[in-house]
Coordinates of C-alpha atoms and ligand atoms in Angstrom, one line a residue:
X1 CA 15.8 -10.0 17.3
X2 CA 19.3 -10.2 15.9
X3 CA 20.7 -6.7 14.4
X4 CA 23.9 -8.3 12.8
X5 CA 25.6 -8.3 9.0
X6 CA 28.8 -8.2 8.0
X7 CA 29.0 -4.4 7.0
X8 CA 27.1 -1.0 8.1
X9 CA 28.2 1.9 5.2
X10 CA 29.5 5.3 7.3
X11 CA 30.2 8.7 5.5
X12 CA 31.3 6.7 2.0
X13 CA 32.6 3.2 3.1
X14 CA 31.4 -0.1 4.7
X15 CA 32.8 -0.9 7.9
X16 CA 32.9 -4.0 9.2
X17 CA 29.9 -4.3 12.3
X18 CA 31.9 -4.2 14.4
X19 CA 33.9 -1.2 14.3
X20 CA 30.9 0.7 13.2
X21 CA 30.8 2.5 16.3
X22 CA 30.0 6.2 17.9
X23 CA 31.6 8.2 20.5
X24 CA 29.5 8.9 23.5
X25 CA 29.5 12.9 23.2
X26 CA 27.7 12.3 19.6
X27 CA 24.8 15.1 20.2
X28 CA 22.7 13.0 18.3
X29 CA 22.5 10.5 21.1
X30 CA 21.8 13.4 23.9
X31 CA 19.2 15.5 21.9
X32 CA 17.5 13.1 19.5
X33 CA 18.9 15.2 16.2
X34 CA 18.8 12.5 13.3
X35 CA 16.7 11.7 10.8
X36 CA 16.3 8.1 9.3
X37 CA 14.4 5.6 7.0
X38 CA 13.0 2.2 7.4
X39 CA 13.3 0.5 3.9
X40 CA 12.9 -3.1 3.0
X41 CA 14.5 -5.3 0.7
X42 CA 12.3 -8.2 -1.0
X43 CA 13.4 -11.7 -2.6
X44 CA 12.3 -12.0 -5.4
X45 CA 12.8 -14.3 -9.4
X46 CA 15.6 -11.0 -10.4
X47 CA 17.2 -11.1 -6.8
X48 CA 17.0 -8.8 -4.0
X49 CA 14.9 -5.6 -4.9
X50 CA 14.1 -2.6 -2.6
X51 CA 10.6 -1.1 -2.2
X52 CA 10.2 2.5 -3.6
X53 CA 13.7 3.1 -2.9
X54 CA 13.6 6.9 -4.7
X55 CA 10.7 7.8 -2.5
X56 CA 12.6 6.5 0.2
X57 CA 15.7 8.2 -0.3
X58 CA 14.0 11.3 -0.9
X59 CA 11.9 11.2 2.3
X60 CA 15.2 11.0 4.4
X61 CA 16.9 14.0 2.9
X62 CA 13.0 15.6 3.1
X63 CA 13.6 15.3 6.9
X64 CA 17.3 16.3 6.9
X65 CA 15.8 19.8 5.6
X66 CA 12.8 19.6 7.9
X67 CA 15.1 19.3 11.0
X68 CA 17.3 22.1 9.4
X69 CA 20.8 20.3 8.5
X70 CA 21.5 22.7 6.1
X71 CA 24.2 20.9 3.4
X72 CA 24.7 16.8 3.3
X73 CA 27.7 15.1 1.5
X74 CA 24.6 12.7 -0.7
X75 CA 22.2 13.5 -2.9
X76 CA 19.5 10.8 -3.8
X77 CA 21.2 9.4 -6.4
X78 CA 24.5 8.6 -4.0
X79 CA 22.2 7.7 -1.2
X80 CA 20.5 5.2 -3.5
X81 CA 23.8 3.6 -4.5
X82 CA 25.0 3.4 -1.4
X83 CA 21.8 1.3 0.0
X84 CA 21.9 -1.0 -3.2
X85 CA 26.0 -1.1 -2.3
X86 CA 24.7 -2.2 1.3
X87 CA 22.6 -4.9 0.7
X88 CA 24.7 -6.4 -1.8
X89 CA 27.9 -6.5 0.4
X90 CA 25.6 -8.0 3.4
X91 CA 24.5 -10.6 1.4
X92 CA 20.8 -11.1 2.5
X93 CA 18.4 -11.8 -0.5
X94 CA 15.9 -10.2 1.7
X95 CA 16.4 -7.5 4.5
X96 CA 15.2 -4.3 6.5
X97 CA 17.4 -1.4 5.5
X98 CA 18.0 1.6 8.0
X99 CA 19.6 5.0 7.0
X100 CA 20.1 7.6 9.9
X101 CA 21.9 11.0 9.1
X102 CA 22.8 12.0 12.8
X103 CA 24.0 15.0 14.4
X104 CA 27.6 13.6 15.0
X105 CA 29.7 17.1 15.8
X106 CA 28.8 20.1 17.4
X107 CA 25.4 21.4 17.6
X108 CA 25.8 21.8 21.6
X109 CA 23.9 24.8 21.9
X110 CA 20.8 23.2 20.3
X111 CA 21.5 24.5 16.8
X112 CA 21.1 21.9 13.8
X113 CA 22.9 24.1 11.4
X114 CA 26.1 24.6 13.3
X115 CA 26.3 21.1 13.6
X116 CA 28.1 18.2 10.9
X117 CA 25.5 15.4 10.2
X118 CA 27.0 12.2 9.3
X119 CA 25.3 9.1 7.5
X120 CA 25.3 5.5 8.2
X121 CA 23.4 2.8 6.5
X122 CA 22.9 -0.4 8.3
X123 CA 20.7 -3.5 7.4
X124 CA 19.6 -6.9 8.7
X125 CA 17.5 -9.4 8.6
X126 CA 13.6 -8.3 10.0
X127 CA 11.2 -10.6 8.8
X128 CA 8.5 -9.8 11.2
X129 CA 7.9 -6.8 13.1
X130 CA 4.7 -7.1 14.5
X131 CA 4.9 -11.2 15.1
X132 CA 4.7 -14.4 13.5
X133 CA 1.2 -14.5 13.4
X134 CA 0.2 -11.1 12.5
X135 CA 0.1 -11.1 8.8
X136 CA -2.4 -13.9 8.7
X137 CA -4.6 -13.5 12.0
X138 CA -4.0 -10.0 12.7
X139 CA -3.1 -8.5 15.6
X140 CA -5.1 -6.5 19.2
X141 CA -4.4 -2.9 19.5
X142 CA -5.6 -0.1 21.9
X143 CA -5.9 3.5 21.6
X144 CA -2.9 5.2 23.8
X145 CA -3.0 7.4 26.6
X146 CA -0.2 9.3 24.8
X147 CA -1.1 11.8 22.5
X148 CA 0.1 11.9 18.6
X149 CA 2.3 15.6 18.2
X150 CA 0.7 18.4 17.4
X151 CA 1.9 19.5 14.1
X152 CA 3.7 22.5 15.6
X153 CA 5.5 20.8 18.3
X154 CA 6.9 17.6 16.5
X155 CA 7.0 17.8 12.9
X156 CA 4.6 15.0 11.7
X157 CA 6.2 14.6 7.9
X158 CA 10.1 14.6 9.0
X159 CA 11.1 10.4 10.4
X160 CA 13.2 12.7 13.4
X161 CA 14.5 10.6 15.6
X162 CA 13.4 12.3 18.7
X163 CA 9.9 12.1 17.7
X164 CA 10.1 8.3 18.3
X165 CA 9.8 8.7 22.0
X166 CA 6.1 9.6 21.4
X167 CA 6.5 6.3 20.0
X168 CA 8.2 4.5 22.6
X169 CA 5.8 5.6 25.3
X170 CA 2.9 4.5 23.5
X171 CA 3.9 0.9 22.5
X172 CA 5.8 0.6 25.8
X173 CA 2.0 1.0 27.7
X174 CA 0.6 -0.9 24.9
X175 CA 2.2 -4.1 25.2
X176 CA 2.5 -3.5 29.4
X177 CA -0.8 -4.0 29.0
X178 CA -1.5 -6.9 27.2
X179 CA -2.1 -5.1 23.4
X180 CA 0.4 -5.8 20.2
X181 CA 0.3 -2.1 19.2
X182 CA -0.9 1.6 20.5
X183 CA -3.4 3.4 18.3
X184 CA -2.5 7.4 18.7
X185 CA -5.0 9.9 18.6
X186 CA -4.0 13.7 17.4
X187 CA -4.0 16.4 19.7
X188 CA -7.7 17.3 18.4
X189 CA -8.6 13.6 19.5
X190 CA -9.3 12.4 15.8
X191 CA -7.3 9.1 14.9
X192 CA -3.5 9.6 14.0
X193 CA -1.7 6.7 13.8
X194 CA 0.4 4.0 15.2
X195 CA 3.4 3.9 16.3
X196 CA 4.9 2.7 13.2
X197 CA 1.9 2.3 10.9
X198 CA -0.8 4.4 9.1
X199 CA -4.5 3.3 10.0
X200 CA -7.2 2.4 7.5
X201 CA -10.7 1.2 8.2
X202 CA -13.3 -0.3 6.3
X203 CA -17.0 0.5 6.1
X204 CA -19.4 -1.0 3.6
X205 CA -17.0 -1.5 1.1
X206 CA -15.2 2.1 1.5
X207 CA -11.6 2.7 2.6
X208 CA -11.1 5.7 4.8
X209 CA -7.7 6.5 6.5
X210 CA -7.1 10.0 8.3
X211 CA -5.8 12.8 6.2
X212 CA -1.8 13.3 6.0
X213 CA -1.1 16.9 7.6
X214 CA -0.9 15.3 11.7
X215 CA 1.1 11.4 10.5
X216 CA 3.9 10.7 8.6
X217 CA 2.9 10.4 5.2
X218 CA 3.7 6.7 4.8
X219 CA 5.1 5.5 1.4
X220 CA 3.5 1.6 2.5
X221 CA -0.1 3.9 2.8
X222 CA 0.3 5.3 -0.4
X223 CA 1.3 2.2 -2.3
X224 CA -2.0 0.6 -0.2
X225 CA -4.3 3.3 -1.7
X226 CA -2.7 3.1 -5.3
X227 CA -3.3 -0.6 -5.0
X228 CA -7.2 -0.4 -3.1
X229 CA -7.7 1.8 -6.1
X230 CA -6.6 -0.5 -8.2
X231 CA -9.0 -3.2 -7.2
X232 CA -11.7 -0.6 -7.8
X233 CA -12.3 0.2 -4.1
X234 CA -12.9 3.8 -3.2
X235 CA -10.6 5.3 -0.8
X236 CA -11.8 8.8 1.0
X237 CA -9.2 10.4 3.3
X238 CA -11.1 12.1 6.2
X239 CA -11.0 12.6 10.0
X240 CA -11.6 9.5 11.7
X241 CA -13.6 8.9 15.4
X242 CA -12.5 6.6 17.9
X243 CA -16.2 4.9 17.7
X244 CA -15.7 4.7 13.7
X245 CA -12.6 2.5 14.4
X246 CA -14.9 0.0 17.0
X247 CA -17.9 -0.2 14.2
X248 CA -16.2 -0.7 11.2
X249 CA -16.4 -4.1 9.3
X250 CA -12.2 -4.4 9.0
X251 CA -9.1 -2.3 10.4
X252 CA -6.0 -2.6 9.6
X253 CA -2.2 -0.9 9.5
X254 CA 0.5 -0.3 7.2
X255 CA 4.2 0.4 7.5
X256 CA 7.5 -0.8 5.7
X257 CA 8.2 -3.1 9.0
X258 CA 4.7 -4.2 9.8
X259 CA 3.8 -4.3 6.4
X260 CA -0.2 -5.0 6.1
X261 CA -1.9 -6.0 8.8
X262 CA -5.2 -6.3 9.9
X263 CA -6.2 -5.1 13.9
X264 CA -9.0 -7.7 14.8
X265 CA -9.8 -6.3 18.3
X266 CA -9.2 -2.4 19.9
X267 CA -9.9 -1.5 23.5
X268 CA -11.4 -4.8 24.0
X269 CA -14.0 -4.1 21.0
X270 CA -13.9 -7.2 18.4
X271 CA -13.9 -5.3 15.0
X272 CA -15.8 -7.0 12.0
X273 CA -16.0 -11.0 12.5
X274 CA -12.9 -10.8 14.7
X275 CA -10.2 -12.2 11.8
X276 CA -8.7 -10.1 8.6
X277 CA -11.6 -9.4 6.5
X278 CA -11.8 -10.0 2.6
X279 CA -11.1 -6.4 1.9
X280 CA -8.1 -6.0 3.8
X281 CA -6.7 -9.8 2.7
X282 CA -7.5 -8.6 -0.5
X283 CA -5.0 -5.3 -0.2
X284 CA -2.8 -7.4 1.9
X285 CA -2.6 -9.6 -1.1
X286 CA -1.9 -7.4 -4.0
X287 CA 0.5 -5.5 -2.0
X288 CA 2.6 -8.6 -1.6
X289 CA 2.5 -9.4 -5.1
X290 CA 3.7 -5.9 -5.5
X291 CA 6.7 -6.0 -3.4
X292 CA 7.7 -9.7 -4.9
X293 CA 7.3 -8.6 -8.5
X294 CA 4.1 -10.4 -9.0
X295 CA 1.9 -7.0 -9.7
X296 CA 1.9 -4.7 -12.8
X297 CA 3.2 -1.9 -10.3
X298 CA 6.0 -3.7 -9.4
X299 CA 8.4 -2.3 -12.3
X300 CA 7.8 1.1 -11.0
X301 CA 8.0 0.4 -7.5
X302 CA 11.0 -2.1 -7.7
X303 CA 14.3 -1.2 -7.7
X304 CA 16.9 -4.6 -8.2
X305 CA 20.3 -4.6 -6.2
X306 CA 22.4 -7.0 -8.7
X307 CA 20.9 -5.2 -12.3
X308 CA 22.3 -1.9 -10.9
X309 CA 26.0 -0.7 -11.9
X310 CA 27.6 0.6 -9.2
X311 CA 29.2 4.1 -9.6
X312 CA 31.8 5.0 -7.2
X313 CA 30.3 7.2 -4.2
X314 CA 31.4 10.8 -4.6
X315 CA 32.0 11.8 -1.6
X316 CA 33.2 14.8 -1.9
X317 CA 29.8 15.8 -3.5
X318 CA 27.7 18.4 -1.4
X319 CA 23.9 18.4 -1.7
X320 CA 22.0 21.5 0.2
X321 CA 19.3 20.8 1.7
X322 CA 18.7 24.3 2.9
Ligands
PLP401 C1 4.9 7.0 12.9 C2 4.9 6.2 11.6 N1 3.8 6.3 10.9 C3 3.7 5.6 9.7 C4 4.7 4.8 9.3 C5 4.6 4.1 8.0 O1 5.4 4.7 7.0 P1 6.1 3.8 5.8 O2 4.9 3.1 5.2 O3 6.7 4.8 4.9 O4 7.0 2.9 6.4 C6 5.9 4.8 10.0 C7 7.1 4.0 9.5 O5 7.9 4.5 8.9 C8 6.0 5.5 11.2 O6 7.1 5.5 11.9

């Protein structure tokens, strides 16, 4: 995978790659204090365009509050700017987009308030997370030996950066042994999540995916039940059995990296026929019309780099997130 561009935008400027760099006593980098988004960018007939970049945007300073940084330098609408400002200096016509507002001076006594967060924005090209295959034959997962958090050790709607070493645990045993991608339970054993994705099945004609209060509240799993909807399919959001993942007709995951993608086999149980199923192809399809400007949704969802005016960054703006 090759992480490279020409810029990476830090505290108001772009910075060539290169010199974007940290000092090793950052605190973010010790205690795993940062909060971040994973957004993409799509090619498409009007240029580049980013996918539900307000819900984004708004997510990441949802987190900075969650995690307690108490005043940023951004508000949504210079965070916004500063990604379409990104990905037009970079160049790509289509690209993964990663803020991180980190922990980057003081904070040593394990305090996020006392601390001064700082905010990078870095992009490159990601074209498939979960493998070259996955969107169109799906992919094998298994169910972790890891637990999802409990909502009142981790908090499950913030994208924190230390609660990716649940995460890394998980998809580090998955793929040791043999699987594409973990399948977390929650601490109550009910179906969480991956490690990246939200989880839906389907069961004579019915989408069910686990309700929000234990995952992250996906903005790809919301956009998938607007569009299920859409195509007149009911979606029901309820606690969901181990077992009820191994006998439904189709599985499948959603996430801004992974996109949609259907799980054709779990702990060595074939799901359905074994391929995506014609619901899930279905979903997978309108969604990609949606993020390429082919769906009715796509005006609301769509936000295009080159038709946007750039303002100058204010950066001496304060937002509180407090
Ligand atoms: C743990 C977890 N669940 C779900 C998702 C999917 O969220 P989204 O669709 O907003 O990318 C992600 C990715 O951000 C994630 O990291």
């Amino acid at each position: 995978m090759n992480i490279q561009s020409k810029y990476i935008w830090l505290n108001g400027e772009l910075v060539e790659f290169e010199k974007a760099t940290l000092h090793f006593l950052t605190p973010a980098l010790h205690y795993g204090i940062g909060v971040f988004e994973g957004i993409r960018c799509y090619d498409t007939e009007n240029g580049p365009a980013v996918f539900r970049l307000k819900e984004h945007v708004q997510r990441l300073i949802n987190s900075s509050k969650v995690i307690g940084f108490q005043e940023l330098p951004y508000g949504v609408p210079e965070l916004s700017e500063a990604i379409r400002q990104t990905v037009a200096a970079n160049e790509f016509p289509e690209c993964y987009i990663r803020p991180l507002i980190y922990l980057a001076d003081g904070g040593w006594n394990l305090t996020a308030h006392t601390g001064k967060p700082s905010i990078g924005i870095a992009v490159w090209e990601w074209k498939n997370y979960l493998g070259e295959e996955a969107l169109a034959k799906g992919i094998r997962a298994n169910i972790a030996s890891y637990t999802r958090h409990h909502v009142n050790v981790m908090m499950t709607k913030a994208k924190i950066t230390g609660n990716y070493a649940n995460s890394v645990l998980a998809k580090t045993e998955s793929v040791r042994l043999g699987f594409d991608e973990a399948i977390l339970l929650d601490p109550q054993g009910y179906i969480a999540e991956c490690t990246g994705e939200n989880i839906f099945l389907v069961r004579n004609g019915k989408v069910f995916t686990p309700p929000s209060a234990p995952i992250l509240e996906g903005i790809t799993r919301d956009a998938i039940i607007t569009l299920s909807r859409d195509l007149g399919l009911e979606v029901v959001e309820t606690p969901i059995s181990r077992d009820q993942l191994y006998i439904a007709d189709e599985v499948f995951v959603s996430g801004t990296a992974a996109e949609c993608i259907a799980l054709c086999e779990i702990d060595h149980r074939v799901i359905g026929v074994g391929k995506m199923g014609p619901v899930t192809q279905s979903i997978q399809q309108a969604f990609q019309a949606a993020v390429r400007g082919f769906h009715p949704l796509s005006a609301a969802w769509l936000d295009y780099v080159n038709q946007v005016v750039s303002q100058p960054i204010q950066i001496s703006q304060t937002t509180s997130v407090a």
